[in-house]
CSV table of C-alpha atoms and ligand atoms in Angstrom, one decimal:
chain,number,residue,atom,x,y,z
P,1101,MET,CA,69.7,27.0,23.3
P,1102,SER,CA,72.7,25.3,21.8
P,1103,SER,CA,75.4,22.9,22.9
P,1104,PRO,CA,78.9,21.8,21.9
P,1105,PHE,CA,77.4,18.2,21.9
P,1106,TRP,CA,75.1,19.1,18.9
P,1107,SER,CA,76.0,18.1,15.4
P,1108,ARG,CA,76.5,20.9,12.9
P,1109,LEU,CA,73.3,19.8,11.2
P,1110,VAL,CA,71.2,20.0,14.3
P,1111,GLY,CA,72.5,23.5,15.2
P,1112,GLY,CA,71.3,24.8,11.8
P,1113,LEU,CA,67.8,23.3,11.8
P,1114,THR,CA,64.6,25.4,12.1
P,1115,PRO,CA,62.0,22.8,13.0
P,1116,TYR,CA,58.4,22.8,12.0
P,1117,VAL,CA,56.0,24.2,14.7
P,1118,PRO,CA,52.7,22.3,14.7
P,1119,GLY,CA,49.4,24.0,15.8
P,1120,GLU,CA,48.8,24.1,19.5
P,1121,GLN,CA,47.3,21.2,21.4
P,1122,PRO,CA,45.9,22.8,24.5
P,1123,LYS,CA,46.4,21.0,27.8
P,1124,GLY,CA,43.5,22.3,29.8
P,1125,ALA,CA,40.3,24.3,29.5
P,1126,GLY,CA,40.0,27.8,28.0
P,1127,PRO,CA,39.3,31.1,29.8
P,1128,ASP,CA,36.7,30.7,32.6
P,1129,GLY,CA,37.4,27.0,32.6
P,1130,ARG,CA,35.2,26.5,29.5
P,1131,ARG,CA,36.0,23.9,27.0
P,1132,LEU,CA,38.1,25.3,24.2
P,1133,ILE,CA,36.6,25.1,20.7
P,1134,LYS,CA,39.5,23.6,18.7
P,1135,LEU,CA,39.5,24.7,15.1
P,1136,ASN,CA,43.2,25.1,14.6
P,1137,THR,CA,44.8,21.9,13.4
P,1138,ASN,CA,42.3,20.5,10.8
P,1139,GLU,CA,41.3,17.5,12.9
P,1140,ASN,CA,38.0,15.8,12.1
P,1141,PRO,CA,35.2,16.9,14.5
P,1142,TYR,CA,33.7,13.4,14.4
P,1143,GLY,CA,35.3,10.4,16.0
P,1144,PRO,CA,36.7,7.6,13.9
P,1145,SER,CA,34.5,4.8,12.7
P,1146,PRO,CA,33.3,2.6,15.6
P,1147,LYS,CA,34.7,-0.3,13.6
P,1148,VAL,CA,38.2,1.3,14.0
P,1149,ILE,CA,37.8,1.2,17.8
P,1150,THR,CA,36.6,-2.4,17.7
P,1151,ALA,CA,39.6,-3.4,15.5
P,1152,ILE,CA,42.1,-1.8,17.8
P,1153,GLU,CA,40.5,-3.4,20.8
P,1154,SER,CA,40.8,-6.8,19.1
P,1155,VAL,CA,44.6,-6.5,19.1
P,1156,LEU,CA,44.9,-5.0,22.6
P,1157,ASN,CA,46.1,-8.2,24.1
P,1158,GLU,CA,49.2,-10.3,24.6
P,1159,SER,CA,49.9,-10.2,20.8
P,1160,LEU,CA,51.6,-6.8,21.6
P,1161,ARG,CA,54.5,-8.9,22.7
P,1162,LEU,CA,55.3,-9.6,19.1
P,1163,TYR,CA,56.7,-7.1,16.6
P,1164,PRO,CA,54.1,-5.9,14.0
P,1165,ASP,CA,54.4,-7.0,10.3
P,1166,PRO,CA,57.4,-4.9,9.0
P,1167,THR,CA,55.8,-4.8,5.5
P,1168,ALA,CA,52.3,-3.9,6.7
P,1169,TYR,CA,51.0,-6.2,4.0
P,1170,ASP,CA,47.4,-6.5,5.1
P,1171,LEU,CA,46.9,-2.8,5.4
P,1172,ARG,CA,48.6,-2.2,2.0
P,1173,LYS,CA,46.4,-4.8,0.4
P,1174,THR,CA,43.3,-3.2,1.8
P,1175,ILE,CA,44.4,0.2,0.6
P,1176,ALA,CA,45.3,-1.2,-2.8
P,1177,GLU,CA,41.9,-2.8,-3.2
P,1178,TYR,CA,40.2,0.5,-2.2
P,1179,TYR,CA,42.1,2.3,-5.0
P,1180,ARG,CA,42.1,-0.7,-7.5
P,1181,LEU,CA,45.9,-0.9,-7.4
P,1182,THR,CA,48.2,-3.7,-6.2
P,1183,PRO,CA,50.0,-3.7,-2.8
P,1184,ASP,CA,53.4,-2.9,-4.5
P,1185,HIS,CA,51.8,0.5,-5.4
P,1186,VAL,CA,51.3,1.3,-1.7
P,1187,PHE,CA,53.6,2.5,1.0
P,1188,VAL,CA,52.5,3.3,4.6
P,1189,GLY,CA,54.2,5.2,7.3
P,1190,ASN,CA,53.8,6.8,10.7
P,1191,GLY,CA,51.7,9.7,9.6
P,1192,SER,CA,52.0,11.3,6.2
P,1193,ASP,CA,54.6,13.6,7.7
P,1194,GLU,CA,56.9,10.6,8.0
P,1195,VAL,CA,56.0,9.4,4.6
P,1196,LEU,CA,56.9,12.9,3.2
P,1197,ALA,CA,60.2,12.9,5.0
P,1198,PHE,CA,61.0,9.6,3.2
P,1199,VAL,CA,59.8,11.1,-0.1
P,1200,PHE,CA,62.1,14.1,0.2
P,1201,GLN,CA,65.1,11.9,1.0
P,1202,ALA,CA,64.3,9.1,-1.5
P,1203,LEU,CA,62.9,11.0,-4.5
P,1204,LEU,CA,63.5,14.7,-4.2
P,1205,ALA,CA,67.1,15.0,-3.0
P,1206,HIS,CA,68.9,15.6,-6.3
P,1207,GLU,CA,71.5,18.1,-7.3
P,1208,LYS,CA,68.9,20.5,-8.7
P,1209,PRO,CA,66.4,22.6,-6.7
P,1210,ILE,CA,62.8,21.3,-6.3
P,1211,LEU,CA,59.8,23.6,-6.8
P,1212,PHE,CA,56.9,24.3,-4.4
P,1213,PRO,CA,54.5,27.2,-3.9
P,1214,ASP,CA,55.5,30.2,-1.8
P,1215,ILE,CA,52.4,29.6,0.3
P,1216,SER,CA,52.1,26.0,1.1
P,1217,TYR,CA,52.7,23.3,3.7
P,1218,SER,CA,55.4,24.9,5.9
P,1219,PHE,CA,57.0,21.5,6.5
P,1220,TYR,CA,58.5,21.3,3.0
P,1221,PRO,CA,61.3,23.8,3.6
P,1222,VAL,CA,62.0,22.1,6.9
P,1223,TYR,CA,62.6,18.7,5.1
P,1224,CYS,CA,64.7,20.5,2.6
P,1225,ALA,CA,66.9,21.9,5.4
P,1226,LEU,CA,67.1,18.5,7.0
P,1227,TYR,CA,68.3,16.8,3.9
P,1228,GLY,CA,70.2,19.6,2.3
P,1229,ILE,CA,67.8,20.0,-0.7
P,1230,ASP,CA,67.8,23.2,-2.6
P,1231,TYR,CA,64.4,24.7,-3.5
P,1232,ARG,CA,62.7,27.4,-5.5
P,1233,LEU,CA,59.5,29.0,-4.2
P,1234,ILE,CA,56.9,29.6,-7.0
P,1235,PRO,CA,54.6,32.4,-6.1
P,1236,LEU,CA,50.8,31.7,-6.1
P,1237,ASP,CA,48.9,34.1,-8.3
P,1238,GLU,CA,47.1,37.1,-7.0
P,1239,ASP,CA,44.1,35.0,-6.0
P,1240,LEU,CA,46.4,32.7,-4.1
P,1241,ALA,CA,46.0,29.9,-6.6
P,1242,ILE,CA,48.6,27.6,-8.1
P,1243,ARG,CA,49.3,28.7,-11.7
P,1244,VAL,CA,49.8,25.4,-13.7
P,1245,GLU,CA,52.0,27.1,-16.3
P,1246,ASP,CA,54.6,28.0,-13.7
P,1247,TYR,CA,55.3,24.3,-13.2
P,1248,THR,CA,54.9,23.1,-16.8
P,1249,GLN,CA,57.1,25.8,-18.1
P,1250,ALA,CA,59.9,25.4,-15.6
P,1251,GLU,CA,63.0,24.5,-17.6
P,1252,GLN,CA,63.3,20.7,-17.3
P,1253,PRO,CA,67.0,20.3,-17.0
P,1254,SER,CA,67.1,22.7,-14.1
P,1255,ILE,CA,64.7,21.2,-11.6
P,1256,GLY,CA,65.0,18.2,-9.3
P,1257,GLY,CA,61.2,17.6,-8.6
P,1258,ILE,CA,57.9,19.2,-7.7
P,1259,ILE,CA,55.7,19.0,-4.7
P,1260,PHE,CA,52.5,20.7,-3.6
P,1261,PRO,CA,49.4,19.9,-1.7
P,1262,ASN,CA,46.1,19.5,-3.5
P,1263,PRO,CA,44.0,21.1,-2.2
P,1264,ASN,CA,46.7,23.5,-1.2
P,1265,ALA,CA,47.3,24.3,2.5
P,1266,PRO,CA,46.6,26.7,4.1
P,1267,THR,CA,44.6,28.2,1.2
P,1268,GLY,CA,42.2,25.3,0.6
P,1269,ARG,CA,42.3,25.9,-3.1
P,1270,LEU,CA,41.9,22.8,-5.3
P,1271,LEU,CA,43.3,22.0,-8.7
P,1272,SER,CA,41.2,19.7,-11.0
P,1273,LEU,CA,42.6,16.4,-12.1
P,1274,VAL,CA,43.1,17.8,-15.6
P,1275,GLU,CA,45.3,20.5,-14.3
P,1276,ILE,CA,47.3,18.0,-12.2
P,1277,GLU,CA,47.7,15.9,-15.3
P,1278,ARG,CA,49.1,18.8,-17.2
P,1279,ILE,CA,51.8,19.3,-14.6
P,1280,VAL,CA,52.7,15.6,-14.3
P,1281,ALA,CA,52.7,15.2,-18.1
P,1282,GLY,CA,54.6,18.4,-18.6
P,1283,GLN,CA,57.5,17.3,-16.4
P,1284,PRO,CA,58.1,13.7,-17.3
P,1285,ASP,CA,61.7,13.7,-16.1
P,1286,VAL,CA,61.1,14.5,-12.5
P,1287,VAL,CA,58.9,13.2,-9.7
P,1288,VAL,CA,55.8,15.2,-9.1
P,1289,VAL,CA,54.5,14.7,-5.6
P,1290,ILE,CA,50.8,15.5,-4.9
P,1291,ASP,CA,50.2,15.8,-1.2
P,1292,GLU,CA,46.5,14.9,-0.9
P,1293,ALA,CA,46.1,15.3,2.8
P,1294,TYR,CA,42.7,16.9,2.1
P,1295,ILE,CA,41.6,15.3,-1.2
P,1296,ASP,CA,38.6,13.5,0.3
P,1297,PHE,CA,36.7,16.7,1.0
P,1298,GLY,CA,35.6,17.0,-2.6
P,1299,GLY,CA,38.7,16.8,-4.8
P,1300,GLU,CA,39.5,14.2,-7.5
P,1301,SER,CA,42.6,12.1,-6.6
P,1302,ALA,CA,45.7,12.0,-8.8
P,1303,VAL,CA,45.7,8.2,-8.1
P,1304,ALA,CA,43.9,8.0,-11.4
P,1305,LEU,CA,47.2,9.0,-13.1
P,1306,ILE,CA,49.4,6.4,-11.6
P,1307,ASP,CA,48.9,3.8,-14.3
P,1308,ARG,CA,50.0,6.1,-17.1
P,1309,PHE,CA,52.6,8.3,-15.4
P,1310,PRO,CA,55.7,6.7,-13.7
P,1311,ASN,CA,56.7,10.1,-12.3
P,1312,VAL,CA,53.6,10.8,-10.1
P,1313,LEU,CA,53.5,10.0,-6.4
P,1314,VAL,CA,50.4,10.7,-4.3
P,1315,THR,CA,50.6,11.0,-0.5
P,1316,GLN,CA,47.6,10.8,1.8
P,1317,SER,CA,46.8,10.9,5.5
P,1318,LEU,CA,44.3,9.2,7.8
P,1319,SER,CA,44.5,12.2,10.1
P,1320,LYS,CA,41.9,14.4,8.5
P,1321,SER,CA,39.2,12.6,6.5
P,1322,ARG,CA,39.5,9.4,8.5
P,1323,SER,CA,39.6,11.0,11.9
P,1324,LEU,CA,42.8,9.3,13.0
P,1325,ALA,CA,45.2,12.1,13.7
P,1326,GLY,CA,46.0,10.4,17.0
P,1327,LEU,CA,46.9,7.0,15.4
P,1328,ARG,CA,49.5,8.4,13.0
P,1329,VAL,CA,49.0,6.7,9.6
P,1330,GLY,CA,49.9,8.1,6.2
P,1331,LEU,CA,50.5,6.5,2.8
P,1332,ALA,CA,52.0,7.0,-0.6
P,1333,LEU,CA,50.7,5.6,-3.9
P,1334,GLY,CA,52.7,5.4,-7.1
P,1335,GLN,CA,54.3,2.9,-9.5
P,1336,PRO,CA,56.4,0.2,-7.8
P,1337,ALA,CA,59.8,1.8,-8.6
P,1338,LEU,CA,58.8,4.9,-6.6
P,1339,ILE,CA,57.4,2.8,-3.7
P,1340,GLU,CA,60.5,0.7,-3.6
P,1341,ALA,CA,62.6,3.9,-3.1
P,1342,LEU,CA,60.5,4.7,0.0
P,1343,VAL,CA,60.8,1.1,1.3
P,1344,ARG,CA,64.6,1.3,1.0
P,1345,VAL,CA,64.7,4.5,3.1
P,1346,LYS,CA,62.2,3.1,5.6
P,1347,ASP,CA,64.2,-0.1,6.0
P,1348,SER,CA,67.3,1.9,6.6
P,1349,PHE,CA,65.6,3.9,9.4
P,1350,ASN,CA,62.9,1.9,11.2
P,1351,SER,CA,61.6,-1.5,10.3
P,1352,TYR,CA,58.3,-1.0,12.2
P,1353,PRO,CA,57.0,2.5,11.8
P,1354,LEU,CA,53.4,1.3,12.2
P,1355,ASP,CA,52.5,-0.6,15.4
P,1356,ARG,CA,49.9,-3.3,15.7
P,1357,LEU,CA,47.2,-0.9,16.9
P,1358,ALA,CA,47.8,1.4,14.0
P,1359,LEU,CA,47.8,-1.4,11.4
P,1360,ALA,CA,44.5,-2.8,12.7
P,1361,GLY,CA,42.8,0.6,13.1
P,1362,ALA,CA,43.9,1.9,9.7
P,1363,LYS,CA,42.7,-1.2,7.9
P,1364,ALA,CA,39.3,-0.9,9.5
P,1365,ALA,CA,39.1,2.7,8.6
P,1366,PHE,CA,39.5,1.9,4.9
P,1367,GLU,CA,37.0,-0.9,5.2
P,1368,ASP,CA,34.2,1.3,6.6
P,1369,GLU,CA,33.4,3.2,3.5
P,1370,ALA,CA,29.9,4.2,4.6
P,1371,TYR,CA,31.0,5.9,7.7
P,1372,PHE,CA,33.8,7.7,5.8
P,1373,ALA,CA,31.4,8.9,3.1
P,1374,GLN,CA,28.9,10.1,5.6
P,1375,THR,CA,31.3,12.1,7.8
P,1376,CYS,CA,33.1,13.7,4.8
P,1377,ALA,CA,29.7,14.7,3.4
P,1378,ARG,CA,28.7,16.3,6.7
P,1379,ILE,CA,32.0,18.3,6.8
P,1380,ILE,CA,31.5,19.5,3.2
P,1381,ASP,CA,28.0,20.7,4.0
P,1382,ALA,CA,29.2,22.4,7.1
P,1383,ARG,CA,32.0,24.0,5.1
P,1384,GLU,CA,29.6,25.5,2.7
P,1385,ALA,CA,27.3,26.8,5.5
P,1386,LEU,CA,30.3,28.3,7.3
P,1387,THR,CA,31.6,30.0,4.1
P,1388,LYS,CA,28.2,31.6,3.6
P,1389,ALA,CA,28.0,32.8,7.2
P,1390,LEU,CA,31.5,34.3,7.0
P,1391,VAL,CA,30.7,36.0,3.6
P,1392,SER,CA,27.6,37.5,5.2
P,1393,ARG,CA,29.8,39.0,7.9
P,1394,GLY,CA,32.0,40.7,5.2
P,1395,PHE,CA,34.8,38.1,5.0
P,1396,THR,CA,36.5,37.1,1.8
P,1397,VAL,CA,36.6,33.4,1.8
P,1398,LEU,CA,38.8,31.5,-0.7
P,1399,PRO,CA,37.0,28.6,-2.4
P,1400,SER,CA,37.9,25.5,-0.3
P,1401,GLY,CA,38.2,21.9,-1.3
P,1402,ALA,CA,39.4,21.0,2.2
P,1403,ASN,CA,38.1,20.7,5.8
P,1404,PHE,CA,39.1,24.2,6.6
P,1405,VAL,CA,38.4,27.7,5.2
P,1406,PHE,CA,40.9,30.5,4.6
P,1407,ALA,CA,39.3,33.9,5.2
P,1408,ARG,CA,40.1,37.5,5.7
P,1409,HIS,CA,38.1,40.5,6.7
P,1410,PRO,CA,38.7,43.8,4.9
P,1411,LYS,CA,38.6,45.8,8.1
P,1412,GLN,CA,39.8,43.5,10.9
P,1413,GLY,CA,43.4,42.5,11.2
P,1414,GLY,CA,44.2,38.7,11.1
P,1415,GLU,CA,46.2,38.7,14.2
P,1416,GLN,CA,43.7,40.8,16.2
P,1417,LEU,CA,40.9,38.4,15.2
P,1418,TYR,CA,43.0,35.4,16.1
P,1419,LEU,CA,43.8,36.8,19.5
P,1420,GLY,CA,40.2,38.0,20.1
P,1421,LEU,CA,38.9,34.5,19.2
P,1422,ARG,CA,41.4,32.9,21.5
P,1423,GLN,CA,40.1,35.1,24.4
P,1424,GLN,CA,36.6,33.8,23.6
P,1425,GLY,CA,37.9,30.2,23.9
P,1426,VAL,CA,38.0,29.6,20.1
P,1427,MET,CA,41.3,28.4,18.6
P,1428,VAL,CA,42.0,29.0,14.9
P,1429,ARG,CA,45.3,29.2,13.0
P,1430,HIS,CA,47.0,32.4,12.1
P,1431,PHE,CA,50.2,32.5,10.0
P,1432,ASN,CA,52.3,35.6,10.5
P,1433,LYS,CA,53.8,35.5,7.0
P,1434,PRO,CA,53.9,37.7,4.0
P,1435,ARG,CA,50.8,37.7,1.8
P,1436,ILE,CA,48.6,35.8,4.3
P,1437,ALA,CA,49.0,37.6,7.6
P,1438,GLU,CA,45.5,39.0,7.4
P,1439,PHE,CA,44.0,35.6,7.0
P,1440,LEU,CA,42.6,33.1,9.5
P,1441,ARG,CA,42.6,29.4,8.7
P,1442,ILE,CA,39.5,27.9,10.4
P,1443,THR,CA,39.0,24.2,10.6
P,1444,VAL,CA,35.4,23.2,9.8
P,1445,GLY,CA,33.9,21.8,13.0
P,1446,THR,CA,30.5,20.4,13.8
P,1447,PRO,CA,27.6,22.7,13.0
P,1448,GLU,CA,27.4,23.5,16.7
P,1449,GLU,CA,31.1,24.3,16.9
P,1450,ASN,CA,30.8,26.5,13.8
P,1451,GLN,CA,28.0,28.4,15.4
P,1452,SER,CA,30.1,29.0,18.5
P,1453,LEU,CA,32.9,30.3,16.3
P,1454,LEU,CA,30.5,32.7,14.5
P,1455,ALA,CA,29.1,33.9,17.9
P,1456,ALA,CA,32.7,34.5,19.1
P,1457,LEU,CA,33.6,36.3,15.9
P,1458,ASP,CA,30.5,38.5,16.3
P,1459,ALA,CA,31.6,39.3,19.9
P,1460,VAL,CA,35.2,40.1,18.8
P,1461,MET,CA,34.2,42.2,15.9
P,1462,GLY,CA,31.5,44.0,18.0
P,1463,ILE,CA,34.2,44.8,20.5
P,1464,ALA,CA,36.7,45.9,17.9
P,1465,MET,CA,34.0,48.2,16.3
P,1466,SER,CA,33.0,49.8,19.5
P,1467,ALA,CA,36.7,50.4,20.4
P,1468,THR,CA,37.1,52.5,17.2
P,1469,ASN,CA,33.9,54.5,17.7
F,2807,LIG,C1,48.1,17.5,8.0
F,2807,LIG,C2,49.0,17.5,6.8
F,2807,LIG,C3,49.9,16.5,6.6
F,2807,LIG,C4,50.3,15.5,7.7
F,2807,LIG,O1,49.4,14.6,8.0
F,2807,LIG,P1,49.8,13.5,9.1
F,2807,LIG,O2,49.4,12.3,8.4
F,2807,LIG,O3,49.0,13.8,10.3
F,2807,LIG,O4,51.3,13.5,9.4
F,2807,LIG,C5,50.7,16.5,5.4
F,2807,LIG,N1,50.5,17.5,4.5
F,2807,LIG,C6,49.6,18.4,4.6
F,2807,LIG,C7,49.4,19.5,3.6
F,2807,LIG,C8,48.8,18.5,5.8
F,2807,LIG,O5,47.9,19.5,6.0
């Protein structure tokens, strides 16, 4: 579709397509097993629900705090920073949109991996930012040297997720520091949407490096994809850039419910630690079970695994699983078309996935016999 009423910018956009959110039940009316968008299989902390309920009253008549000060203070305490090192927004996707506009839109191209979060090129198109794709190595890992050796005067910034998406591969803090230290003249953004599943956060570098910005999300490790809260952490000059964009766009990106719920999520450290540990255990068990079925599974530091089978096509497996009522994610893109990205569910959900895979592969094998 197009229309003469559209601006030139809108006509040229190719928007990001999020993973499917099913409206009803699966085939045969059974509940779908949803392992396609890296949501947390456990609910949020009960304290989050209580906190949200406590503001579900006539206070909703009033605008929320435009500076989100209480939430930023809680997050700052959690990371031993000060509130002026913390920015919050309506999901980390919104925070990233501000980051691209405020800190990555320069004359020179920015760098990110060829296989990475597919929202990055979408932001680049929206803001007219030039970019250069840096290929992952043959094991689909980020090669640190590709970023440290990029000629400094020719680049406008660097961004990548750690762990990377959709591969799940994690860089160590030492490797992240080499990139940040190696490119002191540009902002290096570490998108830590999945860092809580076993990685070491680059927040530890903020004190020493004015060019590092870390973004995080409450959607995965804190089970609040539906509340829409994300954050950025960095030295105050970087945070101020984000505030300037935000205050030129929407004074109140976080509503009263989100502010209360997000604060409670950061305060309930025990629940957070317990659910993350459960997911990490389930990830390791799922990896083993997939390997025993002949899959190659990339080492994952996230709440998903990226796996391929030497004999079964990625798209066929994806469609077969869907028929069995199990949703996973498949990217029809060069280098990764044979892979499935499978969100780690509860142990029961993971068992259902494996049973469905066995059924699909059994069917596929008998069809070729
Ligand atoms: C999920 C995800 C996000 C966005 O998270 P929201 O806070 O839900 O907007 C950002 N980056 C990566 C790599 C993600 O996987």
